[in-house]
Amino acid sequence: MFRWERSIPLRGSAAALCNNLSVLQLPARNLTYFGVVHGPSAQLLSAAPEGVPLAQRQLHAKEGAGVSPPLITQVHWCVLPFRVLLVLTSHRGIQMYESNGYTMVYWHALDSGDASPVQAVFARGIAASGHFICVGTWSGRVLVFDIPAKGPNIVLSEELAGHQMPITDIATEPAQGQDCVADMVTADDSGLLCVWRSGPEFTLLTRIPGFGVPCPSVQLWQGIIAAGYGNGQVHLYEATTGNLHVQINAHARAICALDLASEVGKLLSAGNSFAVTGYDLAEIRRFSSV
Amino acid sequence: MFNRKFMEELFKPQELYSKKALRTVYERLAHASIMKLNQASMDKLYDLMTMAFKYQVLLCPRPKDVLLVTFNHLDTIKGFIRDSPTILQQVDETLRQLTEIYGGLSAGEFQLIRQTLLIFFQDLHIRVSMFLKDKVQNNNGRFVLPVSGPVPWGTEVPGLIRMFNNKGEEVKRIEFKHGGNYVPAPKEGSFELYGDRVLKLGTNMYSVNQPVETHVSGSSKNLASWTQESIAPNPLAKEELNFLARLMGGMEIKKPSGPEPGFRLNLFTTDEEEEQAALTRPEELSYEVINIQATQDQQRSEELARIMGEFEITEQPRLSTSKGDDLLAMMDEL
């Protein structure tokens, strides 16, 4: 089902964060970009086919008030209709770069107004939805940025309320037609999932409650939500109804990442137990339909 | 170490210590007792502490178990000081405060704590002979992660797929081979003041007496400049140093009574070996200790001067009357 390819050495190690690998395929240029967080810096690597590394560079979180350099929570390439942006979230705010990571086009400082002194303030959870980029925050708010076809004129267009706990991950897929309306799902530290329809304004369609453990990683494929939880389980839900269809005891530790090959419907889960497990979602869906 | 003032400072919300800051606090703590260590043994002790702590954080089954590890540490300390009611009370008070502050945190918050702690330990791969011998660490310094044993409390043994219909009724079950050899968790560790913690991490590793060596050669090759902390003075480092000064001001020093001046701890087999180790320690693994000099606060400077007077230092302390710039200048010189 999966084939092990050649490994690519990074110059430094990856931080023990969830969803800590972003990949951008550029088939027209025969290039693949990788992005990994290492504490206060993000490592970007470009590689040719067969995994031959070409160039590596580092990006840092923008400084702000505080004693030490701010920690980065996530790095993610966002593929939009007319451009690709690289987004970095940290304990200070949100940075957006052109896809090669050289030009910063936007900086959004987080507002820590409501936070108590014991609360960590950060942005986490990044996904592209049409010409929007959605980014989650520590408060549970999801910030929606409207991205123009080119240039730095990026605008914060909406703040979505639906979560009370820090956002962990956001997943999107292109809308499947008029019937399949759910095209974004957001997850948080309590395990709550919110299912949305994108648009000039985003609409909350349904909520899937948690059960006492975080949901660090979530994916969306053809109306199926795949959610990985802190207790090592992967759940598959129907996005429009929120019904649980499949529950997998997948890992002996918390899940730290899910990845989806959307063209073939194959899912990978990785846990803190240092195992990687693969699933065929199409097969599971066939199996589980009544 | 458990006095209220020191604990108050520790419990304040704060960012992760820099490596320099932690090393400084550790060295002051070690020297605030009647124990004396020279540089080589101090380095070795610090390496050992760092790797043991990294092991405990990394291997916690659930992020919340980091708290159980802390309780294990404190339970063991209470065993050592059973006959000193004053300190016992302080430790109990610390346990109580831990429970109050951390007992109610969510799983997500503990996960953030664990991830942040692991940032401190990232790329540290010093080999510890006891870990190597017990096969919990490989020769490249990486820890061995178990693929058998009990799953964490709240997790099910992997290998089962359950399918449900629209009414929520289970309609099918499939088992699959997971590759590990796990069993269900027997019970949850206690987060009360007294109780069975269940978890063994954080308990006495020396229950059988054995010599402990730490090896730093070989691991230095992997320390690329990529991962070294920036040593350029950070204008906000002043804040951190002031915090450290307050922290150390909170340490009460008890002068040892009687003629015995204390004991010198040598973590090597002979004195010659200790000297040799100090000379051959790889450059990038040497710790830069910050010498905190007197700040403007009169009371603090007195306490700090008293703390520093407690032990030998090779150079005379320079008293500075200007503000943070001198602190930074001194950091540069180290």
Coordinates of N, CA and C in Angstrom, one line a residue, chain A residues 125-264:
Chain A
G125 N -2.2 25.8 13.8 CA -3.3 25.2 13.0 C -3.4 26.1 11.7
I126 N -2.9 25.6 10.6 CA -2.9 26.5 9.4 C -3.5 25.7 8.2
A127 N -4.4 26.3 7.4 CA -4.9 25.6 6.3 C -5.4 26.7 5.2
A128 N -5.3 26.3 4.0 CA -5.8 27.1 2.9 C -7.2 26.7 2.5
S129 N -8.1 27.6 2.3 CA -9.5 27.2 1.8 C -9.8 28.3 0.7
G130 N -9.8 27.8 -0.5 CA -10.0 28.7 -1.6 C -9.0 29.8 -1.6
H131 N -9.4 31.1 -1.6 CA -8.5 32.2 -1.5 C -8.3 32.7 -0.1
F132 N -8.7 31.9 0.9 CA -8.5 32.2 2.3 C -7.4 31.4 2.9
I133 N -6.7 31.9 3.9 CA -5.9 31.1 4.8 C -6.5 31.2 6.2
C134 N -6.7 30.1 6.8 CA -7.2 30.0 8.1 C -6.2 29.6 9.1
V135 N -6.1 30.4 10.2 CA -5.1 30.1 11.2 C -5.7 30.0 12.6
G136 N -5.5 29.0 13.4 CA -6.0 28.9 14.7 C -5.2 29.6 15.8
T137 N -5.8 29.9 16.9 CA -5.1 30.5 18.0 C -5.4 29.8 19.3
W138 N -4.6 30.3 20.3 CA -4.7 29.7 21.7 C -6.0 29.9 22.3
S139 N -6.8 30.9 21.9 CA -8.1 31.2 22.5 C -9.2 30.3 22.0
G140 N -8.9 29.6 20.9 CA -10.0 28.9 20.2 C -10.5 29.6 19.0
R141 N -10.1 30.9 18.8 CA -10.6 31.7 17.7 C -9.8 31.2 16.4
V142 N -10.5 31.2 15.3 CA -9.8 30.9 14.0 C -9.8 32.1 13.2
L143 N -8.6 32.6 12.8 CA -8.5 33.8 12.0 C -8.6 33.5 10.6
V144 N -9.4 34.2 9.8 CA -9.5 34.0 8.4 C -8.9 35.1 7.6
F145 N -7.9 34.9 6.8 CA -7.2 35.9 6.1 C -7.6 35.8 4.6
D146 N -8.0 37.0 4.0 CA -8.3 37.0 2.6 C -7.0 37.3 1.9
I147 N -6.6 36.4 0.9 CA -5.3 36.6 0.2 C -5.6 37.0 -1.2
P148 N -5.0 38.1 -1.6 CA -5.2 38.6 -3.0 C -4.3 37.7 -3.9
A149 N -4.6 37.8 -5.2 CA -3.8 36.9 -6.2 C -2.3 37.2 -6.2
K150 N -1.9 38.4 -5.9 CA -0.5 38.6 -5.7 C -0.4 39.9 -4.8
G151 N 0.8 40.1 -4.3 CA 1.1 41.3 -3.5 C 0.8 41.0 -2.0
P152 N 1.1 42.1 -1.2 CA 1.1 41.9 0.3 C -0.2 42.4 0.9
N153 N -1.2 42.7 0.1 CA -2.4 43.3 0.6 C -3.4 42.3 1.2
I154 N -2.9 41.6 2.3 CA -3.6 40.6 2.9 C -4.5 41.2 4.1
V155 N -5.7 40.7 4.2 CA -6.6 41.3 5.1 C -7.2 40.3 6.0
L156 N -7.3 40.6 7.3 CA -8.0 39.7 8.2 C -9.5 39.9 8.0
S157 N -10.2 38.9 7.5 CA -11.6 39.2 7.1 C -12.6 38.7 8.1
E158 N -12.2 37.7 8.9 CA -13.2 37.1 9.8 C -12.5 36.5 11.0
E159 N -13.2 36.4 12.2 CA -12.7 35.6 13.3 C -13.8 34.6 13.6
L160 N -13.5 33.3 13.5 CA -14.5 32.3 13.7 C -14.5 31.9 15.2
A161 N -15.7 31.9 15.8 CA -15.9 31.4 17.1 C -16.6 30.1 17.1
G162 N -16.0 29.2 17.8 CA -16.6 27.8 17.8 C -15.9 27.0 18.8
H163 N -14.7 27.4 19.1 CA -13.9 26.7 20.1 C -13.6 27.5 21.3
Q164 N -13.4 26.9 22.5 CA -13.0 27.6 23.7 C -11.6 27.3 24.1
M165 N -11.0 26.2 23.5 CA -9.7 25.7 23.9 C -8.8 26.0 22.7
P166 N -7.4 25.9 22.9 CA -6.5 26.2 21.9 C -6.7 25.3 20.6
I167 N -6.7 25.9 19.5 CA -6.8 25.1 18.2 C -5.5 24.3 18.1
T168 N -5.7 23.1 17.6 CA -4.6 22.2 17.3 C -4.3 22.1 15.8
D169 N -5.4 21.9 15.0 CA -5.2 21.6 13.6 C -6.4 22.0 12.8
I170 N -6.2 22.3 11.5 CA -7.3 22.7 10.6 C -7.1 21.9 9.4
A171 N -8.2 21.3 8.8 CA -8.1 20.6 7.6 C -9.1 21.1 6.6
T172 N -8.8 21.2 5.3 CA -9.7 21.6 4.3 C -9.7 20.7 3.1
E173 N -10.7 20.8 2.3 CA -10.7 20.2 1.0 C -11.6 21.0 0.1
P174 N -11.3 20.9 -1.2 CA -12.1 21.7 -2.2 C -13.5 21.2 -2.1
A175 N -14.5 22.1 -2.2 CA -15.9 21.8 -2.1 C -16.2 20.8 -3.2
Q176 N -17.0 19.8 -2.8 CA -17.2 18.7 -3.8 C -18.4 18.9 -4.7
G177 N -18.9 20.1 -4.7 CA -20.2 20.3 -5.5 C -21.2 20.8 -4.5
Q178 N -22.4 21.1 -5.0 CA -23.4 21.8 -4.2 C -23.8 20.9 -3.0
D179 N -23.9 19.6 -3.2 CA -24.4 18.7 -2.1 C -23.5 18.6 -0.9
C180 N -22.2 18.4 -1.3 CA -21.2 18.3 -0.2 C -20.7 19.6 0.3
V181 N -21.3 20.1 1.3 CA -21.0 21.5 1.7 C -19.9 21.7 2.6
A182 N -19.6 20.7 3.4 CA -18.6 20.8 4.5 C -17.2 20.8 3.8
D183 N -16.4 21.9 4.0 CA -15.1 21.8 3.4 C -14.0 22.3 4.3
M184 N -14.3 22.4 5.6 CA -13.3 22.7 6.6 C -13.6 22.1 7.9
V185 N -12.6 21.6 8.6 CA -12.8 21.1 9.9 C -11.7 21.6 10.8
T186 N -12.1 22.1 12.0 CA -11.1 22.6 13.0 C -11.1 21.8 14.2
A187 N -10.0 21.6 14.9 CA -9.9 20.7 16.0 C -9.2 21.5 17.2
D188 N -9.5 21.1 18.4 CA -8.8 21.8 19.5 C -8.3 20.8 20.6
D189 N -7.8 21.4 21.7 CA -7.2 20.7 22.8 C -8.2 19.8 23.6
S190 N -9.5 20.1 23.5 CA -10.4 19.4 24.2 C -11.0 18.2 23.4
G191 N -10.5 18.1 22.1 CA -11.0 17.1 21.2 C -12.2 17.5 20.4
L192 N -12.7 18.7 20.7 CA -13.9 19.2 19.9 C -13.5 19.4 18.4
L193 N -14.4 19.0 17.5 CA -14.2 19.2 16.1 C -15.4 20.2 15.7
C194 N -15.1 21.2 14.9 CA -16.1 22.0 14.3 C -16.0 21.9 12.8
V195 N -17.2 21.7 12.2 CA -17.2 21.5 10.8 C -17.8 22.7 10.1
W196 N -17.1 23.3 9.1 CA -17.5 24.6 8.5 C -17.8 24.5 7.0
R197 N -18.5 25.4 6.5 CA -18.6 25.7 5.1 C -17.9 27.0 4.8
S198 N -17.0 27.0 3.8 CA -16.3 28.2 3.5 C -17.1 29.1 2.7
G199 N -16.7 30.4 2.6 CA -17.5 31.3 1.7 C -17.0 32.7 2.0
P200 N -17.6 33.7 1.5 CA -17.3 35.1 1.9 C -17.4 35.2 3.4
E201 N -18.4 34.5 3.9 CA -18.4 34.3 5.4 C -18.5 32.8 5.6
F202 N -17.7 32.3 6.7 CA -17.7 30.9 7.0 C -18.9 30.5 7.9
T203 N -19.5 29.4 7.6 CA -20.7 29.0 8.4 C -20.4 27.7 9.2
L204 N -20.7 27.7 10.5 CA -20.5 26.5 11.3 C -21.7 25.5 11.0
L205 N -21.3 24.3 10.5 CA -22.4 23.4 10.2 C -22.7 22.4 11.3
T206 N -21.7 21.9 11.9 CA -21.9 20.9 13.0 C -20.7 20.9 13.9
R207 N -20.9 20.4 15.2 CA -19.9 20.2 16.1 C -19.8 18.8 16.6
I208 N -18.6 18.2 16.7 CA -18.5 16.9 17.1 C -17.7 17.0 18.5
P209 N -18.4 16.6 19.6 CA -17.7 16.9 20.9 C -16.5 15.9 21.1
G210 N -15.6 16.4 22.0 CA -14.5 15.6 22.3 C -14.9 14.7 23.5
F211 N -13.9 13.9 24.0 CA -14.1 13.0 25.1 C -13.0 13.1 26.1
G212 N -12.4 14.3 26.3 CA -11.4 14.4 27.4 C -10.0 14.3 26.9
V213 N -9.7 14.1 25.6 CA -8.3 14.1 25.2 C -8.2 15.1 24.0
P214 N -7.0 15.6 23.8 CA -6.9 16.5 22.7 C -7.0 15.8 21.3
C215 N -7.4 16.6 20.3 CA -7.3 16.0 18.9 C -6.2 16.8 18.2
P216 N -5.0 16.3 18.2 CA -3.9 17.1 17.7 C -3.9 17.2 16.1
S217 N -4.6 16.2 15.5 CA -4.5 16.2 14.0 C -5.7 15.8 13.4
V218 N -6.1 16.4 12.2 CA -7.3 16.1 11.6 C -7.2 16.2 10.1
Q219 N -7.9 15.4 9.3 CA -7.9 15.4 7.9 C -9.3 15.3 7.4
L220 N -9.5 15.8 6.1 CA -10.8 15.8 5.5 C -10.7 15.2 4.1
W221 N -11.5 14.2 3.8 CA -11.4 13.6 2.5 C -12.8 13.1 2.1
Q222 N -13.3 13.7 1.0 CA -14.6 13.3 0.4 C -15.7 13.2 1.5
G223 N -15.7 14.2 2.3 CA -16.8 14.3 3.3 C -16.6 13.4 4.5
I224 N -15.4 12.8 4.6 CA -15.0 12.0 5.8 C -14.0 12.8 6.6
I225 N -14.2 12.9 7.9 CA -13.3 13.5 8.7 C -12.5 12.4 9.4
A226 N -11.1 12.5 9.3 CA -10.3 11.6 10.0 C -9.6 12.4 11.1
A227 N -9.9 11.9 12.4 CA -9.3 12.7 13.5 C -8.5 11.8 14.4
G228 N -7.3 12.2 14.7 CA -6.3 11.5 15.6 C -6.3 12.1 16.9
Y229 N -6.4 11.3 18.0 CA -6.6 11.8 19.3 C -5.4 11.4 20.3
G230 N -5.4 12.1 21.4 CA -4.3 11.9 22.4 C -4.3 10.6 23.0
N231 N -5.4 9.8 22.9 CA -5.4 8.4 23.5 C -5.0 7.4 22.4
G232 N -4.5 7.8 21.3 CA -4.0 6.9 20.3 C -5.0 6.4 19.3
Q233 N -6.3 6.9 19.4 CA -7.3 6.5 18.5 C -7.4 7.4 17.3
V234 N -7.8 6.8 16.2 CA -8.2 7.5 15.0 C -9.7 7.3 14.8
H235 N -10.5 8.4 14.6 CA -11.9 8.2 14.4 C -12.2 8.7 13.0
L236 N -13.2 8.1 12.3 CA -13.7 8.6 11.1 C -15.1 9.0 11.2
Y237 N -15.4 10.2 10.9 CA -16.8 10.8 11.0 C -17.3 11.2 9.7
E238 N -18.6 11.2 9.5 CA -19.3 11.7 8.3 C -19.4 13.2 8.6
A239 N -18.8 14.1 7.8 CA -18.7 15.5 8.1 C -20.0 16.2 8.2
T240 N -21.0 15.9 7.3 CA -22.2 16.6 7.3 C -23.1 16.3 8.6
T241 N -23.1 15.1 9.0 CA -23.9 14.7 10.2 C -23.1 14.7 11.5
G242 N -21.8 14.5 11.4 CA -21.0 14.3 12.6 C -21.1 12.9 13.2
N243 N -21.7 12.0 12.5 CA -21.8 10.6 12.9 C -20.5 9.9 12.9
L244 N -20.2 9.2 14.0 CA -19.0 8.4 14.1 C -19.2 7.1 13.3
H245 N -18.3 6.8 12.3 CA -18.5 5.5 11.6 C -17.5 4.5 11.9
V246 N -16.2 5.0 12.2 CA -15.2 4.0 12.4 C -14.3 4.5 13.6
Q247 N -13.9 3.6 14.5 CA -13.0 3.9 15.6 C -11.9 2.9 15.5
I248 N -10.7 3.5 15.4 CA -9.5 2.6 15.3 C -8.6 2.8 16.5
N249 N -8.3 1.7 17.2 CA -7.3 1.8 18.3 C -5.9 1.6 17.6
A250 N -5.4 2.8 17.2 CA -4.3 2.8 16.2 C -2.9 2.8 16.9
H251 N -2.7 3.5 18.0 CA -1.4 3.7 18.5 C -1.4 3.5 20.0
A252 N -0.2 3.2 20.6 CA -0.1 3.0 22.0 C 0.2 4.3 22.7
R253 N 0.4 5.4 22.0 CA 0.6 6.7 22.6 C -0.2 7.7 21.8
A254 N -0.1 9.0 22.2 CA -0.9 10.0 21.5 C -0.5 10.1 20.0
I255 N -1.5 10.4 19.2 CA -1.3 10.6 17.8 C -0.6 12.0 17.6
C256 N 0.4 12.1 16.8 CA 1.0 13.4 16.6 C 0.8 13.9 15.2
A257 N 0.5 13.1 14.2 CA 0.2 13.6 12.9 C -0.6 12.7 12.1
L258 N -1.4 13.3 11.2 CA -2.1 12.5 10.1 C -1.7 13.1 8.8
D259 N -1.5 12.2 7.8 CA -1.3 12.7 6.5 C -2.2 12.0 5.5
L260 N -2.7 12.7 4.5 CA -3.6 12.1 3.5 C -3.1 12.3 2.1
A261 N -3.2 11.1 1.4 CA -2.9 11.2 -0.1 C -4.3 11.3 -0.7
S262 N -4.7 12.6 -1.0 CA -6.1 12.8 -1.3 C -6.5 12.1 -2.7
E263 N -5.5 12.0 -3.6 CA -5.9 11.4 -4.9 C -6.3 9.9 -4.8
V264 N -5.7 9.2 -3.8 CA -6.0 7.8 -3.7 C -6.7 7.4 -2.4

